[in-house]
Amino acid sequence: MSDATIIYSKDPLQTYLDDAASGKPAPGGGSVSACVGALGAALVSMVCNLTRGREKFADVETQIQDLVVRSEAARAQLERLLQDDTVAYNGVIDAYRLPKDTEEQRAVRHKAVQDGLIVAANVPLEIVRAAVEVCRLAKIAADLGNPAAVTDAGIGAILGEAAVQGASLNVEINMASIDDVDYVRRVGAELQAAIDESARLRIEATKITLDKLPKRKDGHGRIDH
Amino acid sequence: MSDATIIYSKDPLQTYLDDAASGKPAPGGGSVSACVGALGAALVSMVCNLTRGREKFADVETQIQDLVVRSEAARAQLERLLQDDTVAYNGVIDAYRLPKDTEEQRAVRHKAVQDGLIVAANVPLEIVRAAVEVCRLAKIAADLGNPAAVTDAGIGAILGEAAVQGASLNVEINMASIDDVDYVRRVGAELQAAIDESARLRIEATKITLDKLPKRKDGHGRIDH
């Protein structure tokens, strides 16, 4: 069981890393995916903070001001999900502990497990949604932001995609036990769309990034991402 | 200038996220990529810790014991690089501040800048190397580890690949100003090989992960990563 009293963001980064490496149930891959998405959102905000208020980039000031509001909102949401994910599965664990002696108890328990699984799947699903947004924002940052920070925008898109892919696996593991076929079909389609969109955005953002760097002295093309 | 006295791993996770989002020069995309690689290594260690010492997995005990030694070594290295990257560019900044009034001063300054750029490029290059190793270890963990934690192994590979891609962009931005054509050619080829290997390993690890999950109730295939 995870200890709900731990607020991971207030603990040292080293504690978060050590707890992730340990056999403790939290933080696991879902929380870590949210953390990676939050780091991607942070890099988008950094690009905005190195762009706004500068004469040189006055023509994109309004768009950058809008962008940093969105990236900070995505970051705050992913930081919340980083924490929420550490207790998302508790409802399932509690449900499995319900008595199963009578037919009626078994029915109540089954329903509670199924409800818990949907709650548990919805947390990484929210991580997926917020991380796709990080990819969208990172591409805008690569396009419009201070070129001196363009690799940070590109890395933001890379981390957004990784968070989408990572959290998707945790939605899948919960979905594997969910009986509600409509839910499974709908969420499965949403995951696929999120994976495809984030991959496209990451490829576009990386291309914009590499195109903005000065040419290499060996005359060779860039690495192919 | 980054403040070399800050030890990021000892600061709260929230501080690391906030500083990444700020206009401060550190931590930037390189350090964040190292952090993501360290999180991936931590997830591999977690899978090992949920596998070793259990009767059920006695047949892979030796391989898992070897794996956790390697994943903890990769994690320690990436945690060190997370810190090192925050000062990697300081040598370049110091070199640019050297006097440039005489021909001789300009030659000394140019040499110092070039040397500084190679030092600065080598830090994200080391991140790339350690993160490829995380992908290798994550695939082994997906293959041999406790199936209950298989998504954590898959996510480990995803984060390893993201760290390779992210740190590669920071090698590229330094390489753009490096005159040593042999260095640029050699490192460019190494980056491409690392990107290709980590992509292959991530795809393989994700496939192993999805294949180990129970079939979904909607009868549909898994999401295609």
XYZ file of C-alpha atoms in Angstrom:
450
model
C 0.000 0.000 0.000
C 1.205 3.458 -0.786
C 1.358 5.932 2.026
C -1.169 8.625 1.127
C 0.498 11.099 3.516
C 3.641 11.383 1.343
C 3.529 14.466 -0.886
C 6.131 13.536 -3.465
C 6.650 17.035 -4.873
C 7.714 18.259 -1.404
C 10.187 15.413 -0.916
C 13.705 15.601 -2.360
C 14.028 14.541 -6.009
C 16.384 11.824 -4.718
C 13.586 10.338 -2.568
C 11.246 10.194 -5.545
C 13.929 8.406 -7.606
C 14.808 6.027 -4.743
C 11.159 5.179 -4.044
C 10.552 4.560 -7.754
C 13.518 2.154 -7.788
C 12.363 0.321 -4.655
C 9.858 -2.490 -4.335
C 7.310 -0.062 -2.827
C 4.090 0.148 -4.839
C 4.443 3.923 -5.307
C 5.566 5.802 -7.239
C 5.185 3.435 -10.186
C 5.228 3.846 -13.938
C 2.044 5.937 -14.020
C 3.272 8.547 -11.554
C 6.679 8.597 -13.223
C 5.017 9.142 -16.626
C 3.129 12.118 -15.141
C 6.432 13.445 -13.770
C 8.032 13.170 -17.225
C 5.046 14.998 -18.766
C 5.371 17.719 -16.118
C 9.094 18.063 -16.943
C 8.144 18.449 -20.623
C 5.582 21.143 -19.751
C 8.247 22.877 -17.620
C 10.587 23.042 -20.622
C 7.841 24.674 -22.709
C 7.371 27.256 -19.938
C 11.142 27.823 -19.876
C 11.154 28.603 -23.605
C 8.287 31.074 -23.030
C 10.148 32.688 -20.119
C 13.242 33.114 -22.327
C 11.091 34.690 -25.078
C 8.475 36.962 -23.515
C 9.124 40.573 -22.659
C 11.999 40.793 -25.160
C 12.002 43.466 -27.881
C 13.383 40.938 -30.365
C 10.338 38.672 -30.042
C 7.694 41.399 -29.668
C 5.752 40.102 -32.699
C 4.951 36.805 -30.915
C 4.461 38.275 -27.406
C 0.687 37.609 -27.308
C 1.029 34.014 -28.512
C 3.857 33.333 -26.045
C 1.834 34.806 -23.146
C -1.033 32.490 -24.107
C 1.352 29.550 -24.477
C 2.874 29.891 -20.995
C -0.579 29.999 -19.406
C -1.390 26.698 -21.121
C 1.978 25.065 -20.341
C 1.777 26.044 -16.666
C -1.798 24.673 -16.508
C -0.648 21.385 -18.068
C 2.297 21.247 -15.655
C 0.069 21.856 -12.602
C -2.305 19.134 -13.775
C 0.495 16.616 -14.385
C 2.047 17.435 -10.983
C -1.349 16.662 -9.410
C -1.618 13.413 -11.401
C 1.943 12.457 -10.347
C 0.530 12.365 -6.819
C -2.965 10.992 -7.630
C -1.523 8.009 -9.477
C 0.211 6.805 -6.314
C -3.207 6.075 -4.746
C -5.248 5.359 -7.916
C -5.139 1.599 -7.395
C -6.064 1.707 -3.688
C -9.773 1.422 -4.475
C -9.146 -1.819 -6.381
C -7.071 -3.219 -3.506
C -9.815 -2.295 -0.999
C -12.465 -3.904 -3.233
C -10.511 -7.156 -3.492
C -10.533 -7.292 0.348
C -14.350 -7.311 0.525
C -15.927 -10.568 1.754
C -16.802 -13.189 -0.872
C -18.597 -15.849 1.137
C -22.123 -15.498 -0.269
C -23.382 -15.056 -3.827
C -24.569 -11.537 -2.919
C -21.184 -10.592 -1.384
C -19.426 -11.830 -4.490
C -21.694 -9.673 -6.689
C -21.047 -6.586 -4.513
C -17.321 -7.296 -4.538
C -17.207 -7.799 -8.308
C -19.028 -4.495 -8.878
C -16.660 -2.689 -6.469
C -13.581 -4.142 -8.225
C -14.925 -3.115 -11.647
C -15.716 0.427 -10.431
C -12.248 0.637 -8.856
C -10.549 -0.493 -12.059
C -12.270 2.269 -14.038
C -11.190 4.865 -11.442
C -7.648 3.411 -11.600
C -7.599 3.497 -15.425
C -8.922 7.062 -15.543
C -5.867 8.501 -13.758
C -3.306 7.400 -16.388
C -5.902 8.306 -19.055
C -5.876 11.878 -17.726
C -2.061 11.764 -17.832
C -2.270 10.741 -21.511
C -4.611 13.659 -22.286
C -2.474 16.256 -20.492
C 0.705 14.889 -22.119
C -0.739 15.189 -25.644
C -1.372 18.848 -24.789
C 2.311 19.170 -23.797
C 3.278 17.935 -27.287
C 0.968 20.503 -28.928
C 2.441 23.326 -26.822
C 6.025 22.194 -27.382
C 5.558 22.313 -31.148
C 4.267 25.909 -30.871
C 7.254 26.762 -28.637
C 9.677 25.276 -31.201
C 7.961 27.324 -33.911
C 7.647 30.695 -32.169
C 10.021 30.701 -29.197
C 13.527 32.086 -28.734
C 15.703 30.029 -31.141
C 18.470 29.920 -28.491
C 16.150 27.645 -26.468
C 14.768 25.633 -29.382
C 16.274 22.332 -28.202
C 14.355 22.743 -24.930
C 11.126 22.992 -26.954
C 12.085 19.889 -28.938
C 12.895 17.991 -25.722
C 9.507 19.127 -24.327
C 7.765 17.369 -27.231
C 9.902 14.238 -26.780
C 8.970 14.049 -23.073
C 5.293 14.701 -23.842
C 5.259 11.757 -26.240
C 7.078 9.514 -23.735
C 4.484 10.402 -21.075
C 1.656 9.539 -23.502
C 3.240 6.185 -24.339
C 4.099 5.355 -20.726
C 0.729 6.250 -19.212
C -1.030 4.387 -22.060
C 0.576 1.136 -20.897
C -0.894 1.693 -17.428
C -4.350 2.362 -18.876
C -3.982 -0.895 -20.835
C -3.055 -2.993 -17.783
C -6.193 -1.792 -15.984
C -8.380 -2.203 -19.074
C -7.295 -5.830 -19.321
C -9.554 -6.640 -16.327
C -12.448 -4.300 -17.161
C -15.696 -6.005 -18.278
C -17.397 -2.883 -19.677
C -16.799 -3.459 -23.387
C -18.048 0.013 -24.364
C -15.554 1.650 -22.000
C -12.703 -0.539 -23.243
C -13.513 0.112 -26.906
C -13.890 3.884 -26.432
C -10.750 4.306 -24.305
C -8.736 1.978 -26.561
C -9.569 4.205 -29.542
C -8.671 7.320 -27.557
C -5.282 5.856 -26.576
C -4.473 5.002 -30.179
C -5.396 8.525 -31.317
C -3.242 10.046 -28.532
C -0.245 7.860 -29.430
C -0.558 8.766 -33.106
C -1.024 12.511 -32.475
C 1.866 12.748 -29.999
C 4.180 10.842 -32.360
C 3.319 13.207 -35.224
C 3.826 16.293 -33.030
C 7.144 15.023 -31.650
C 8.458 14.326 -35.164
C 7.349 17.801 -36.331
C 8.806 19.568 -33.267
C 12.112 17.694 -33.584
C 12.322 18.605 -37.276
C 11.663 22.297 -36.528
C 14.330 22.151 -33.806
C 17.026 20.572 -35.980
C 16.220 22.932 -38.881
C 16.830 25.940 -36.602
C 20.312 24.805 -35.522
C 23.310 26.111 -37.495
C 24.698 23.681 -40.072
C 27.228 21.166 -38.800
C 30.841 21.625 -39.911
C 31.123 18.102 -41.327
C 28.583 19.050 -43.981
C 26.460 16.066 -43.007
C 22.745 16.143 -42.426
C 21.253 16.026 -38.990
C 20.525 12.857 -37.088
C 17.259 11.330 -38.221
C 14.800 11.113 -35.324
C 24.890 31.349 -14.811
C 23.762 28.341 -12.875
C 24.470 28.251 -9.193
C 26.948 25.415 -8.771
C 26.112 25.128 -5.068
C 22.588 23.808 -5.750
C 22.453 20.022 -5.500
C 19.232 19.343 -7.371
C 18.685 15.807 -6.085
C 18.600 17.117 -2.502
C 16.075 19.839 -3.330
C 12.349 19.072 -3.424
C 11.083 17.628 -6.732
C 8.874 20.748 -6.927
C 11.957 22.996 -6.932
C 13.502 21.038 -9.787
C 10.257 21.356 -11.798
C 9.887 25.065 -10.968
C 13.519 25.850 -11.840
C 13.175 23.941 -15.126
C 10.085 26.041 -15.964
C 11.781 29.322 -15.064
C 14.034 31.500 -17.194
C 17.061 30.355 -15.156
C 19.703 28.640 -17.284
C 19.600 25.455 -15.181
C 18.226 22.896 -15.148
C 17.688 22.832 -18.903
C 16.786 20.143 -21.414
C 20.030 18.221 -20.909
C 19.659 17.850 -17.158
C 15.967 17.049 -17.552
C 16.813 14.350 -20.114
C 19.246 12.819 -17.607
C 16.493 12.937 -14.964
C 14.102 11.108 -17.314
C 16.775 8.480 -18.013
C 17.319 8.066 -14.253
C 13.562 7.597 -13.767
C 13.632 4.915 -16.484
C 16.548 3.166 -14.744
C 14.628 3.388 -11.440
C 11.663 1.576 -13.006
C 13.965 -1.238 -14.176
C 15.303 -1.525 -10.615
C 11.714 -1.585 -9.321
C 10.885 -4.540 -11.580
C 14.011 -6.334 -10.278
C 13.034 -5.599 -6.669
C 9.554 -7.057 -7.296
C 11.121 -10.172 -8.844
C 14.231 -11.172 -6.898
C 14.096 -13.356 -3.818
C 10.753 -14.874 -4.861
C 10.343 -18.641 -5.183
C 8.184 -18.150 -8.278
C 11.004 -16.444 -10.194
C 13.899 -18.541 -8.842
C 14.928 -19.604 -12.354
C 15.860 -15.995 -13.292
C 17.290 -14.996 -9.884
C 20.900 -14.733 -11.128
C 19.967 -12.682 -14.214
C 17.760 -10.367 -12.138
C 20.530 -9.860 -9.560
C 22.879 -8.915 -12.402
C 20.240 -6.663 -13.957
C 19.626 -4.608 -10.811
C 23.358 -3.991 -10.386
C 23.445 -2.592 -13.930
C 20.231 -0.544 -13.584
C 21.389 0.989 -10.288
C 24.753 1.832 -11.883
C 22.992 3.495 -14.838
C 20.707 5.363 -12.436
C 23.632 6.626 -10.331
C 25.422 7.782 -13.477
C 22.361 9.591 -14.840
C 21.744 11.227 -11.440
C 25.319 12.520 -11.571
C 24.844 13.766 -15.152
C 21.570 15.471 -14.133
C 23.773 17.644 -11.914
C 26.823 17.888 -14.214
C 24.737 19.166 -17.122
C 23.707 22.228 -15.128
C 27.313 23.474 -15.246
C 28.469 21.860 -18.515
C 28.198 25.107 -20.482
C 29.967 27.278 -17.893
C 33.344 26.693 -19.533
C 32.015 28.033 -22.827
C 30.559 31.098 -21.098
C 33.874 31.739 -19.315
C 35.788 31.343 -22.592
C 33.550 33.864 -24.401
C 34.456 36.380 -21.659
C 38.186 36.174 -22.416
C 39.732 39.341 -23.912
C 39.747 39.633 -27.704
C 41.729 42.808 -28.326
C 44.833 41.334 -29.974
C 45.273 38.650 -32.603
C 46.929 36.419 -30.000
C 44.104 36.943 -27.478
C 41.569 36.079 -30.146
C 43.412 32.836 -30.957
C 43.577 31.861 -27.250
C 39.897 32.739 -26.827
C 38.856 30.759 -29.902
C 40.771 27.688 -28.696
C 39.199 28.014 -25.211
C 35.680 28.295 -26.692
C 36.266 25.243 -28.899
C 37.609 23.204 -25.964
C 34.646 24.338 -23.852
C 32.146 23.320 -26.523
C 33.565 19.792 -26.649
C 33.368 19.517 -22.839
C 29.779 20.843 -23.030
C 28.831 18.376 -25.790
C 30.378 15.431 -23.949
C 27.983 15.715 -20.998
C 24.773 15.129 -23.024
C 26.728 12.522 -25.047
C 27.337 10.614 -21.811
C 23.603 10.956 -21.050
C 22.850 9.403 -24.454
C 25.182 6.464 -23.760
C 23.745 5.778 -20.291
C 20.178 6.077 -21.589
C 20.767 3.507 -24.363
C 21.893 1.169 -21.582
C 18.583 1.865 -19.755
C 16.716 0.704 -22.892
C 18.782 -2.509 -23.041
C 18.100 -3.241 -19.356
C 14.396 -2.413 -19.634
C 13.965 -4.913 -22.446
C 15.597 -7.629 -20.296
C 13.305 -6.626 -17.393
C 10.234 -6.886 -19.644
C 11.414 -10.306 -20.756
C 12.423 -11.857 -17.428
C 10.832 -9.782 -14.660
C 7.662 -10.263 -12.610
C 4.809 -10.005 -15.165
C 2.754 -8.008 -12.617
C 5.270 -5.174 -13.113
C 5.768 -5.573 -16.862
C 4.305 -2.152 -17.711
C 6.980 -0.574 -15.485
C 9.639 -2.320 -17.595
C 7.963 -1.075 -20.785
C 7.791 2.463 -19.407
C 11.483 2.179 -18.468
C 12.339 1.555 -22.132
C 10.109 4.446 -23.261
C 11.869 6.830 -20.862
C 15.300 5.532 -21.886
C 14.513 6.293 -25.531
C 13.156 9.769 -24.654
C 16.376 10.525 -22.744
C 18.462 9.425 -25.757
C 16.444 11.634 -28.120
C 16.398 14.611 -25.757
C 20.089 14.582 -24.876
C 20.965 14.082 -28.568
C 19.401 17.467 -29.372
C 21.713 19.088 -26.807
C 24.749 17.357 -28.287
C 23.659 18.683 -31.707
C 23.307 22.297 -30.535
C 26.878 22.210 -29.191
C 28.204 20.391 -32.266
C 26.789 23.154 -34.463
C 29.622 25.456 -33.299
C 32.429 22.879 -33.128
C 35.146 23.216 -35.801
C 36.723 19.784 -35.283
C 35.223 17.947 -38.245
C 36.494 14.541 -37.088
C 34.784 14.981 -33.703
C 31.547 16.127 -35.335
C 31.507 13.239 -37.814
C 32.334 10.608 -35.183
C 29.827 11.891 -32.611
C 27.147 12.447 -35.263
C 27.437 8.783 -36.275
C 27.306 7.690 -32.622
C 24.131 9.724 -32.002
C 22.420 8.194 -35.012
C 23.342 4.685 -33.864
C 22.061 5.438 -30.339
C 18.760 6.820 -31.649
C 18.261 3.794 -33.882
C 19.182 1.252 -31.169
C 16.987 2.870 -28.496
C 14.022 3.062 -30.898
C 14.386 -0.630 -31.733
C 14.685 -1.604 -28.046
C 11.677 0.538 -27.035
C 9.518 -1.030 -29.762
C 10.615 -4.536 -28.706
C 10.089 -3.851 -24.976
C 6.654 -2.319 -25.597
C 5.646 -5.322 -27.704
C 6.787 -7.774 -24.999
C 4.839 -5.712 -22.429
C 1.577 -5.623 -24.385
C 1.860 -9.335 -25.244
C 2.083 -10.188 -21.516
C -1.143 -8.342 -20.598
C -4.395 -10.337 -20.532
C -6.566 -9.968 -23.651
C -8.935 -6.986 -23.654
C -12.652 -7.735 -23.328
C -13.555 -5.887 -26.530
C -11.613 -8.488 -28.497
C -9.599 -5.758 -30.185
C -5.857 -5.770 -30.594
C -3.602 -3.663 -28.453
C -2.715 -0.098 -29.218
C 0.040 0.125 -31.791
C 3.073 1.916 -30.354
